[in-house]
């Protein structure tokens, strides 16, 4: 409901308009009256009416001064003035101020009702225009959001189109930064030094920050002083000085967000703290890959040797604590990811929750950190071996039953591993440990043994080939001869 107020120093006018006009019929509530300009201004400040009826001549602040002050504070207010003096200068001044109507006293009910209808019509037009403007702005922003995603996914070829949607200010951009969050609760406050385009993309909430100057402290301060009790993750990419590098910052922000989420570390994670380290020696990187290989293959002795080599390489480098800590944690968490291939809950490796990123902070020197690394890797290896021992037999047994039932078709390692709920690489290692043969060799053995039995029963070679999963007769014949020394037809004739 709209609100209205009447200001006039004549009691008969204010009381008459209060009682003689059915305000509710027009969807209006009369919130008050005042007999002088000072009281009228106070009433306006308190009630914020949408419509003002005011006399020009009042004690204190006159009507035109009052209208001027009101419209300077709330330009959308609809004002109607009336006066007993039909003076051109008053009318001219009222029109300049932007009043809706100028009524000459004595005021009649029909005059007020006509003025109200005029106001309602104008308010309706303004609301329609405002609604259309909002829809247009929303549509334009959606186009900008799409163009921004295209810019990071397609590249510079869509830059002209993106600039068109970005509009004024696109040529003033000197740097770009991308922030990714796991929750819509995180917002970046507006700032004259940058413009933000925010987009929800799947489960991520992306904020593309386009800087107009080199001062990015305000942005970082918003991240640095995030409330401690937040329950979401925020990842930031690096700031780049070419719009064409927006995709780099975008990928970095997602990686930082993913890393922070994996660590269950609420708050801000910078890509600089998790990104690639060009200072790390190549030997250490290679040894890191070897460590992962030994965990997968269950080679504890090989693992411990490689961890020691990795620690020696890392210790010999003049790396600051942040880089050393980051690389050690990356290796530990990568080892944990490999350990998760067992299907067990690696986070329950200790009695309490296992939080390496907390434990490493307690180490004061690089030597302590490296000793801690060795102990963690051995602990993860021991846990992995224990889980393997308890799950290996049942998983392989289940796999063999499935393989025997489906040997008449192409049967991949990935399919069988998924059937038993394991990572394919991990399953292949377990299978060889348990059966003494690789997956491929065992499948081949199953098929050849089954082919022998079918040939003994008198089945045609072509039929046997299909039943054991070889849909090329020649390929079946070659494989069969390689494993038995004779062709399928010769084997059939010999039994």
Coordinates of C-alpha atoms in Angstrom, one line a residue:
X1 CA 0.0 0.0 0.0
X2 CA 1.2 3.5 -0.9
X3 CA 1.7 6.1 1.9
X4 CA 0.6 9.7 1.7
X5 CA 1.0 12.8 4.0
X6 CA -0.7 16.2 4.0
X7 CA 1.0 19.4 5.0
X8 CA -0.9 22.7 5.5
X9 CA -1.1 25.4 8.2
X10 CA -4.9 25.5 7.9
X11 CA -6.5 23.0 10.2
X12 CA -9.7 22.8 8.0
X13 CA -7.6 21.7 5.1
X14 CA -5.7 18.9 6.8
X15 CA -8.8 17.6 8.7
X16 CA -11.0 17.9 5.6
X17 CA -8.6 15.9 3.4
X18 CA -8.2 13.3 6.2
X19 CA -11.9 12.7 6.6
X20 CA -13.4 13.5 3.2
X21 CA -11.1 11.4 1.0
X22 CA -11.5 7.6 1.0
X23 CA -7.7 7.0 0.8
X24 CA -8.1 3.2 1.1
X25 CA -10.1 3.1 -2.1
X26 CA -7.0 4.1 -4.0
X27 CA -4.7 1.7 -2.1
X28 CA -3.3 4.6 -0.1
X29 CA -2.7 5.0 3.7
X30 CA -2.7 8.6 5.1
X31 CA 0.2 8.3 7.5
X32 CA 0.0 11.8 9.0
X33 CA -0.4 15.6 8.7
X34 CA 1.7 18.6 9.7
X35 CA 0.9 22.3 10.1
X36 CA 4.4 23.8 9.4
X37 CA 7.4 23.0 7.3
X38 CA 9.7 21.8 10.1
X39 CA 7.2 19.3 11.4
X40 CA 6.4 18.2 7.9
X41 CA 10.1 17.4 7.2
X42 CA 10.3 15.4 10.5
X43 CA 7.2 13.5 9.5
X44 CA 8.7 12.7 6.1
X45 CA 11.9 11.5 7.6
X46 CA 10.0 9.2 10.0
X47 CA 7.3 7.8 7.6
X48 CA 8.9 8.1 4.2
X49 CA 5.5 8.7 2.4
X50 CA 5.3 8.0 -1.3
X51 CA 2.9 11.0 -2.0
X52 CA 3.1 14.5 -0.5
X53 CA 0.3 17.1 -0.6
X54 CA 1.6 20.4 0.6
X55 CA 0.6 24.1 0.8
X56 CA 3.2 26.5 -0.5
X57 CA 2.8 29.1 2.3
X58 CA 3.6 27.6 5.7
X59 CA 5.5 28.8 8.8
X60 CA 9.1 27.8 9.0
X61 CA 10.1 26.1 5.8
X62 CA 7.7 26.9 3.0
X63 CA 6.1 24.3 0.7
X64 CA 8.5 24.8 -2.2
X65 CA 11.6 24.6 0.0
X66 CA 10.1 21.5 1.6
X67 CA 9.5 19.8 -1.8
X68 CA 13.1 20.7 -2.8
X69 CA 14.5 19.0 0.3
X70 CA 12.3 16.0 0.0
X71 CA 13.1 15.4 -3.7
X72 CA 16.8 15.8 -3.1
X73 CA 16.6 12.9 -0.6
X74 CA 13.9 10.8 -2.3
X75 CA 13.5 11.7 -6.0
X76 CA 10.8 9.1 -6.5
X77 CA 8.4 10.9 -4.1
X78 CA 5.3 12.3 -5.8
X79 CA 4.6 15.8 -4.8
X80 CA 1.4 18.0 -5.3
X81 CA 1.4 21.6 -4.1
X82 CA -1.5 24.0 -3.6
X83 CA -1.8 27.6 -2.9
X84 CA -4.3 30.4 -2.6
X85 CA -2.1 32.6 -4.7
X86 CA -2.1 32.0 -8.4
X87 CA 1.3 33.5 -9.0
X88 CA 3.3 32.6 -12.1
X89 CA 6.6 32.5 -10.2
X90 CA 5.2 29.9 -7.8
X91 CA 3.9 27.7 -10.6
X92 CA 7.2 28.0 -12.6
X93 CA 9.3 27.1 -9.5
X94 CA 7.0 24.1 -8.7
X95 CA 7.3 22.8 -12.3
X96 CA 11.1 23.2 -12.1
X97 CA 11.2 21.1 -8.9
X98 CA 9.2 18.3 -10.6
X99 CA 5.9 18.4 -8.8
X100 CA 3.1 16.2 -10.3
X101 CA 0.4 18.9 -10.1
X102 CA -0.3 22.5 -8.9
X103 CA -3.7 23.0 -7.3
X104 CA -5.3 26.4 -6.7
X105 CA -7.2 26.9 -3.4
X106 CA -9.9 26.4 -2.4
X107 CA -9.3 22.7 -2.7
X108 CA -12.3 20.5 -3.6
X109 CA -12.7 16.7 -3.2
X110 CA -12.8 16.2 -7.0
X111 CA -9.6 18.2 -7.4
X112 CA -7.8 15.9 -4.9
X113 CA -9.3 12.8 -6.5
X114 CA -8.2 13.9 -9.9
X115 CA -4.7 14.5 -8.6
X116 CA -4.6 11.1 -6.9
X117 CA -5.6 9.4 -10.2
X118 CA -2.9 11.3 -12.0
X119 CA -0.3 10.2 -9.4
X120 CA -1.4 6.6 -9.5
X121 CA -1.1 6.6 -13.3
X122 CA 2.4 8.1 -13.1
X123 CA 3.5 5.6 -10.4
X124 CA 2.1 2.8 -12.5
X125 CA 4.1 4.0 -15.5
X126 CA 7.3 4.3 -13.4
X127 CA 6.9 0.8 -12.0
X128 CA 6.3 -0.7 -15.4
X129 CA 9.4 1.1 -16.7
X130 CA 11.4 0.0 -13.6
X131 CA 10.2 -3.6 -14.2
X132 CA 11.2 -3.5 -17.8
X133 CA 14.6 -2.0 -16.9
X134 CA 15.2 -4.7 -14.3
X135 CA 14.3 -7.4 -16.8
X136 CA 16.6 -5.8 -19.4
X137 CA 19.4 -5.5 -17.0
X138 CA 19.0 -9.1 -15.8
X139 CA 19.0 -10.3 -19.5
X140 CA 22.1 -8.2 -20.2
X141 CA 23.9 -9.7 -17.1
X142 CA 23.0 -13.2 -18.1
X143 CA 24.5 -12.5 -21.6
X144 CA 27.6 -11.2 -19.9
X145 CA 27.8 -14.3 -17.7
X146 CA 27.6 -16.6 -20.7
X147 CA 30.2 -14.5 -22.6
X148 CA 32.5 -14.7 -19.6
X149 CA 32.3 -18.5 -19.5
X150 CA 32.8 -18.6 -23.2
X151 CA 35.9 -16.5 -22.8
X152 CA 37.5 -18.9 -20.3
X153 CA 36.4 -22.0 -22.2
X154 CA 36.9 -21.0 -25.9
X155 CA 39.6 -18.3 -25.7
X156 CA 40.5 -15.0 -27.2
X157 CA 38.5 -15.5 -30.3
X158 CA 35.3 -14.5 -28.4
X159 CA 37.0 -11.5 -26.7
X160 CA 35.3 -8.9 -29.0
X161 CA 31.8 -10.4 -28.2
X162 CA 32.7 -10.4 -24.5
X163 CA 33.7 -6.7 -24.6
X164 CA 30.4 -5.9 -26.2
X165 CA 28.5 -7.5 -23.3
X166 CA 30.8 -6.1 -20.7
X167 CA 30.1 -2.6 -22.1
X168 CA 31.7 0.6 -20.8
X169 CA 34.9 0.0 -18.9
X170 CA 36.2 -3.0 -20.9
X171 CA 39.0 -1.0 -22.3
X172 CA 40.1 0.2 -18.8
X173 CA 40.7 -3.3 -17.5
X174 CA 44.4 -3.8 -16.6
X175 CA 44.2 -7.1 -14.7
X176 CA 42.0 -10.2 -14.0
X177 CA 41.6 -12.5 -11.0
X178 CA 39.2 -15.4 -10.5
X179 CA 37.8 -16.5 -7.1
X180 CA 35.9 -19.8 -6.8
X181 CA 33.8 -20.7 -3.8
X182 CA 31.8 -23.8 -2.7
X183 CA 28.9 -21.8 -1.4
X184 CA 26.7 -18.9 -2.6
X185 CA 27.2 -17.4 0.9
X186 CA 30.6 -16.0 -0.3
X187 CA 30.2 -12.7 -2.0
X188 CA 32.8 -10.1 -3.2
X189 CA 31.8 -6.6 -2.3
X190 CA 31.6 -4.0 -5.0
X191 CA 34.6 -1.6 -5.3
X192 CA 35.3 1.3 -7.6
X193 CA 38.7 -0.3 -8.4
X194 CA 37.1 -3.4 -10.0
X195 CA 34.0 -5.0 -11.4
X196 CA 32.9 -8.5 -10.5
X197 CA 31.0 -10.9 -12.7
X198 CA 29.6 -13.7 -10.6
X199 CA 28.4 -17.0 -12.1
X200 CA 27.2 -20.3 -10.7
X201 CA 28.7 -23.2 -12.7
X202 CA 27.6 -26.5 -11.4
X203 CA 28.5 -26.7 -7.7
X204 CA 31.0 -23.9 -7.9
X205 CA 30.3 -20.2 -7.4
X206 CA 32.7 -18.2 -9.6
X207 CA 33.7 -14.6 -9.2
X208 CA 35.6 -13.0 -12.2
X209 CA 37.2 -9.8 -11.0
X210 CA 38.2 -7.3 -13.6
X211 CA 40.6 -4.7 -12.1
X212 CA 40.7 -1.1 -13.2
X213 CA 43.9 -0.3 -11.3
X214 CA 46.9 -2.0 -9.6
X215 CA 45.5 -1.7 -6.1
X216 CA 44.2 -5.1 -5.3
X217 CA 44.6 -4.9 -1.6
X218 CA 40.9 -4.4 -1.0
X219 CA 40.2 -7.7 -2.7
X220 CA 42.8 -9.7 -0.7
X221 CA 41.6 -8.1 2.5
X222 CA 38.1 -9.4 2.0
X223 CA 39.6 -12.9 1.7
X224 CA 42.1 -12.5 4.5
X225 CA 39.4 -11.4 7.0
X226 CA 36.8 -14.0 6.2
X227 CA 35.0 -15.0 9.4
X228 CA 36.6 -18.0 11.2
X229 CA 33.3 -19.8 11.6
X230 CA 32.5 -20.1 7.8
X231 CA 31.6 -23.6 6.6
X232 CA 32.7 -23.3 3.0
X233 CA 35.9 -23.2 0.9
X234 CA 37.3 -20.4 -1.2
X235 CA 40.1 -20.8 -3.8
X236 CA 41.8 -18.0 -5.7
X237 CA 43.8 -18.0 -8.9
X238 CA 46.7 -15.7 -9.5
X239 CA 46.2 -12.1 -10.9
X240 CA 47.1 -11.7 -14.6
X241 CA 47.6 -8.6 -16.6
X242 CA 46.0 -9.8 -19.8
X243 CA 42.3 -10.6 -20.2
X244 CA 43.3 -13.5 -22.4
X245 CA 44.9 -15.1 -19.3
X246 CA 41.5 -15.2 -17.6
X247 CA 41.3 -19.0 -18.2
X248 CA 44.6 -19.5 -16.4
X249 CA 43.3 -17.8 -13.2
X250 CA 40.0 -19.7 -13.6
X251 CA 41.7 -23.1 -13.7
X252 CA 44.0 -22.1 -10.8
X253 CA 41.0 -21.0 -8.7
X254 CA 39.2 -24.3 -9.3
X255 CA 42.4 -26.2 -8.4
X256 CA 42.8 -24.2 -5.2
X257 CA 39.2 -24.7 -4.3
X258 CA 39.5 -28.4 -4.9
X259 CA 42.7 -28.6 -2.8
X260 CA 41.1 -26.7 0.1
X261 CA 38.0 -28.9 0.0
X262 CA 40.1 -32.1 0.0
X263 CA 41.9 -30.8 3.0
X264 CA 38.6 -30.0 4.6
X265 CA 40.1 -26.6 5.1
X266 CA 37.3 -24.0 5.4
X267 CA 38.2 -20.5 4.3
X268 CA 40.7 -19.2 1.7
X269 CA 43.2 -21.3 -0.2
X270 CA 45.5 -19.5 -2.6
X271 CA 46.7 -21.2 -5.7
X272 CA 50.2 -20.0 -4.9
X273 CA 50.1 -22.4 -1.9
X274 CA 49.1 -25.5 -4.0
X275 CA 50.3 -24.8 -7.5
X276 CA 53.2 -26.3 -9.3
X277 CA 56.7 -25.6 -7.9
X278 CA 59.3 -24.7 -10.5
X279 CA 62.0 -24.7 -7.8
X280 CA 61.5 -28.4 -6.9
X281 CA 64.3 -30.5 -8.4
X282 CA 63.4 -32.9 -11.2
X283 CA 64.8 -35.8 -9.4
X284 CA 62.5 -35.2 -6.5
X285 CA 59.5 -35.1 -8.8
X286 CA 60.5 -38.4 -10.4
X287 CA 61.0 -40.0 -7.0
X288 CA 57.5 -38.8 -6.1
X289 CA 56.1 -40.7 -9.0
X290 CA 58.1 -43.8 -8.0
X291 CA 56.7 -43.6 -4.5
X292 CA 53.1 -43.7 -5.8
X293 CA 54.1 -46.7 -8.0
X294 CA 55.5 -48.6 -4.9
X295 CA 52.3 -47.9 -2.9
X296 CA 50.2 -49.3 -5.7
X297 CA 52.3 -52.4 -6.1
X298 CA 52.6 -53.0 -2.3
X299 CA 56.5 -52.8 -2.4
X300 CA 57.3 -51.5 1.1
X301 CA 61.1 -51.8 0.8
X302 CA 61.1 -49.9 -2.5
X303 CA 58.8 -47.3 -1.1
X304 CA 61.0 -46.5 1.9
X305 CA 64.1 -46.3 -0.3
X306 CA 62.4 -43.8 -2.6
X307 CA 61.0 -41.7 0.3
X308 CA 64.5 -41.5 1.7
X309 CA 65.8 -40.3 -1.7
X310 CA 63.0 -37.8 -2.1
X311 CA 63.7 -36.4 1.4
X312 CA 67.4 -36.1 0.6
X313 CA 66.7 -34.2 -2.6
X314 CA 64.2 -31.9 -1.0
X315 CA 66.5 -31.4 2.0
X316 CA 69.4 -30.4 -0.2
X317 CA 67.4 -27.6 -1.9
X318 CA 67.3 -24.1 -0.4
X319 CA 63.5 -24.0 -0.3
X320 CA 61.5 -21.9 2.1
X321 CA 59.2 -23.5 4.6
X322 CA 56.1 -22.8 2.6
X323 CA 57.3 -24.5 -0.6
X324 CA 58.8 -27.5 1.3
X325 CA 55.6 -27.9 3.4
X326 CA 53.5 -27.7 0.3
X327 CA 55.5 -30.3 -1.6
X328 CA 55.6 -32.7 1.3
X329 CA 51.8 -32.4 1.9
X330 CA 51.1 -32.9 -1.8
X331 CA 53.0 -36.2 -1.7
X332 CA 51.3 -37.3 1.5
X333 CA 47.8 -36.5 0.2
X334 CA 48.6 -38.1 -3.2
X335 CA 49.7 -41.3 -1.3
X336 CA 46.4 -41.1 0.6
X337 CA 44.5 -40.9 -2.6
X338 CA 46.3 -44.0 -3.9
X339 CA 45.6 -45.8 -0.6
X340 CA 41.9 -45.0 -1.0
X341 CA 42.0 -47.3 -4.0
X342 CA 41.8 -50.2 -1.5
X343 CA 38.2 -49.1 -0.7
X344 CA 39.1 -48.6 3.0
X345 CA 38.7 -45.3 4.9
X346 CA 42.2 -43.9 5.0
X347 CA 41.1 -40.9 7.1
X348 CA 40.7 -43.4 10.0
X349 CA 44.3 -44.4 9.8
X350 CA 44.7 -43.2 13.4
X351 CA 42.3 -43.4 16.3
X352 CA 41.4 -39.7 15.7
X353 CA 40.9 -38.0 12.4
X354 CA 44.0 -37.9 10.3
X355 CA 44.9 -34.3 9.5
X356 CA 48.4 -34.1 7.9
X357 CA 48.1 -30.4 7.2
X358 CA 47.7 -29.8 10.9
X359 CA 50.5 -32.2 12.0
X360 CA 53.1 -30.7 9.7
X361 CA 52.5 -27.3 11.1
X362 CA 53.9 -28.5 14.4
X363 CA 57.3 -29.3 12.8
X364 CA 59.8 -26.5 13.4
X365 CA 62.6 -27.4 11.1
X366 CA 62.9 -28.9 7.6
X367 CA 64.6 -32.0 9.1
X368 CA 61.6 -32.6 11.4
X369 CA 59.3 -32.2 8.4
X370 CA 61.2 -34.7 6.3
X371 CA 61.4 -37.2 9.2
X372 CA 57.6 -36.8 9.6
X373 CA 57.2 -37.5 5.9
X374 CA 59.0 -40.8 6.1
X375 CA 56.9 -41.9 9.1
X376 CA 53.7 -40.9 7.3
X377 CA 54.5 -42.8 4.2
X378 CA 55.5 -45.9 6.1
X379 CA 52.2 -45.7 8.1
X380 CA 50.2 -45.3 4.9
X381 CA 52.0 -48.2 3.3
X382 CA 51.4 -50.5 6.4
X383 CA 47.7 -49.5 6.4
X384 CA 47.4 -50.3 2.7
X385 CA 49.0 -53.7 3.0
X386 CA 46.7 -54.6 5.9
X387 CA 43.6 -53.7 3.9
X388 CA 44.9 -55.6 0.9
X389 CA 45.4 -58.7 3.0
X390 CA 41.8 -58.7 4.3
X391 CA 40.1 -57.8 1.0
X392 CA 42.3 -59.4 -1.7
X393 CA 41.0 -63.0 -1.7
X394 CA 37.3 -62.1 -1.6
X395 CA 37.7 -59.5 -4.4
X396 CA 39.7 -61.7 -6.7
X397 CA 37.3 -64.7 -6.1
X398 CA 34.3 -62.5 -7.0
X399 CA 36.1 -61.2 -10.1
X400 CA 36.9 -64.8 -11.3
X401 CA 33.2 -65.8 -11.1
X402 CA 32.3 -62.7 -13.1
X403 CA 35.0 -63.4 -15.7
X404 CA 33.9 -67.0 -16.2
X405 CA 30.3 -65.9 -16.7
X406 CA 31.2 -63.3 -19.3
X407 CA 34.1 -64.8 -21.2
X408 CA 32.0 -65.0 -24.3
X409 CA 32.5 -61.3 -24.9
X410 CA 35.1 -58.6 -24.7
X411 CA 35.9 -58.2 -21.0
X412 CA 38.1 -55.3 -20.0
X413 CA 40.1 -54.9 -16.8
X414 CA 38.2 -51.7 -16.1
X415 CA 34.8 -53.5 -16.2
X416 CA 35.9 -56.3 -13.9
X417 CA 37.5 -53.9 -11.4
X418 CA 34.2 -51.8 -11.3
X419 CA 32.3 -55.0 -10.7
X420 CA 34.3 -55.7 -7.5
X421 CA 34.3 -51.9 -6.6
X422 CA 38.0 -51.2 -7.0
X423 CA 40.4 -49.0 -8.9
X424 CA 41.6 -50.8 -12.0
X425 CA 45.3 -50.3 -11.4
X426 CA 44.9 -51.4 -7.8
X427 CA 42.8 -54.4 -8.8
X428 CA 45.3 -55.6 -11.4
X429 CA 48.1 -55.6 -8.7
X430 CA 45.9 -57.6 -6.3
X431 CA 44.9 -60.0 -9.0
X432 CA 48.5 -60.8 -9.9
X433 CA 49.5 -61.2 -6.2
X434 CA 46.6 -63.6 -5.6
X435 CA 46.6 -65.6 -8.8
X436 CA 50.3 -65.4 -9.8
X437 CA 49.2 -64.3 -13.3
X438 CA 48.3 -60.9 -14.8
X439 CA 44.7 -60.2 -15.6
X440 CA 45.2 -60.6 -19.3
X441 CA 47.1 -63.9 -19.0
X442 CA 44.5 -65.3 -16.7
X443 CA 41.6 -64.3 -19.0
X444 CA 43.4 -65.9 -21.9
X445 CA 44.0 -69.1 -19.8
X446 CA 40.4 -69.3 -18.9
X447 CA 39.3 -69.0 -22.5
X448 CA 41.8 -71.6 -23.8
X449 CA 40.8 -74.1 -21.1
X450 CA 37.1 -73.5 -21.9
X451 CA 37.9 -73.8 -25.6
X452 CA 39.6 -77.2 -25.0
X453 CA 36.5 -78.5 -23.2
X454 CA 34.1 -77.3 -25.9
X455 CA 36.3 -78.8 -28.6
X456 CA 36.3 -82.2 -26.8
X457 CA 32.5 -82.0 -26.7
X458 CA 32.6 -81.9 -30.5
X459 CA 31.6 -78.3 -31.1
X460 CA 32.7 -76.6 -34.3
X461 CA 35.8 -74.4 -34.1
X462 CA 33.8 -71.3 -35.2
X463 CA 31.2 -71.9 -32.5
X464 CA 33.9 -72.4 -29.8
X465 CA 35.6 -69.2 -30.9
X466 CA 32.4 -67.2 -30.4
X467 CA 31.7 -68.9 -27.0
X468 CA 35.1 -68.0 -25.5
X469 CA 35.0 -64.4 -26.6
X470 CA 37.1 -64.5 -29.9
X471 CA 35.0 -63.1 -32.6
X472 CA 37.8 -63.5 -35.2
X473 CA 38.3 -67.1 -36.1
X474 CA 41.9 -66.4 -37.2
X475 CA 42.8 -64.6 -34.0
X476 CA 41.3 -67.4 -32.0
X477 CA 43.3 -70.0 -34.0
X478 CA 46.6 -68.0 -33.5
X479 CA 46.0 -67.6 -29.7
X480 CA 45.0 -71.3 -29.3
X481 CA 48.1 -72.6 -31.2
X482 CA 50.4 -70.2 -29.2
X483 CA 49.2 -71.8 -26.0
X484 CA 48.7 -75.4 -27.0
X485 CA 51.1 -75.9 -29.9
X486 CA 48.4 -77.0 -32.3
X487 CA 45.5 -75.4 -34.1
X488 CA 42.0 -75.8 -32.8
X489 CA 40.9 -78.1 -35.6
X490 CA 44.0 -80.3 -35.0
X491 CA 43.2 -80.4 -31.3
X492 CA 39.6 -81.4 -32.0
X493 CA 40.7 -84.2 -34.3
X494 CA 43.2 -85.5 -31.8
X495 CA 40.7 -86.1 -29.0

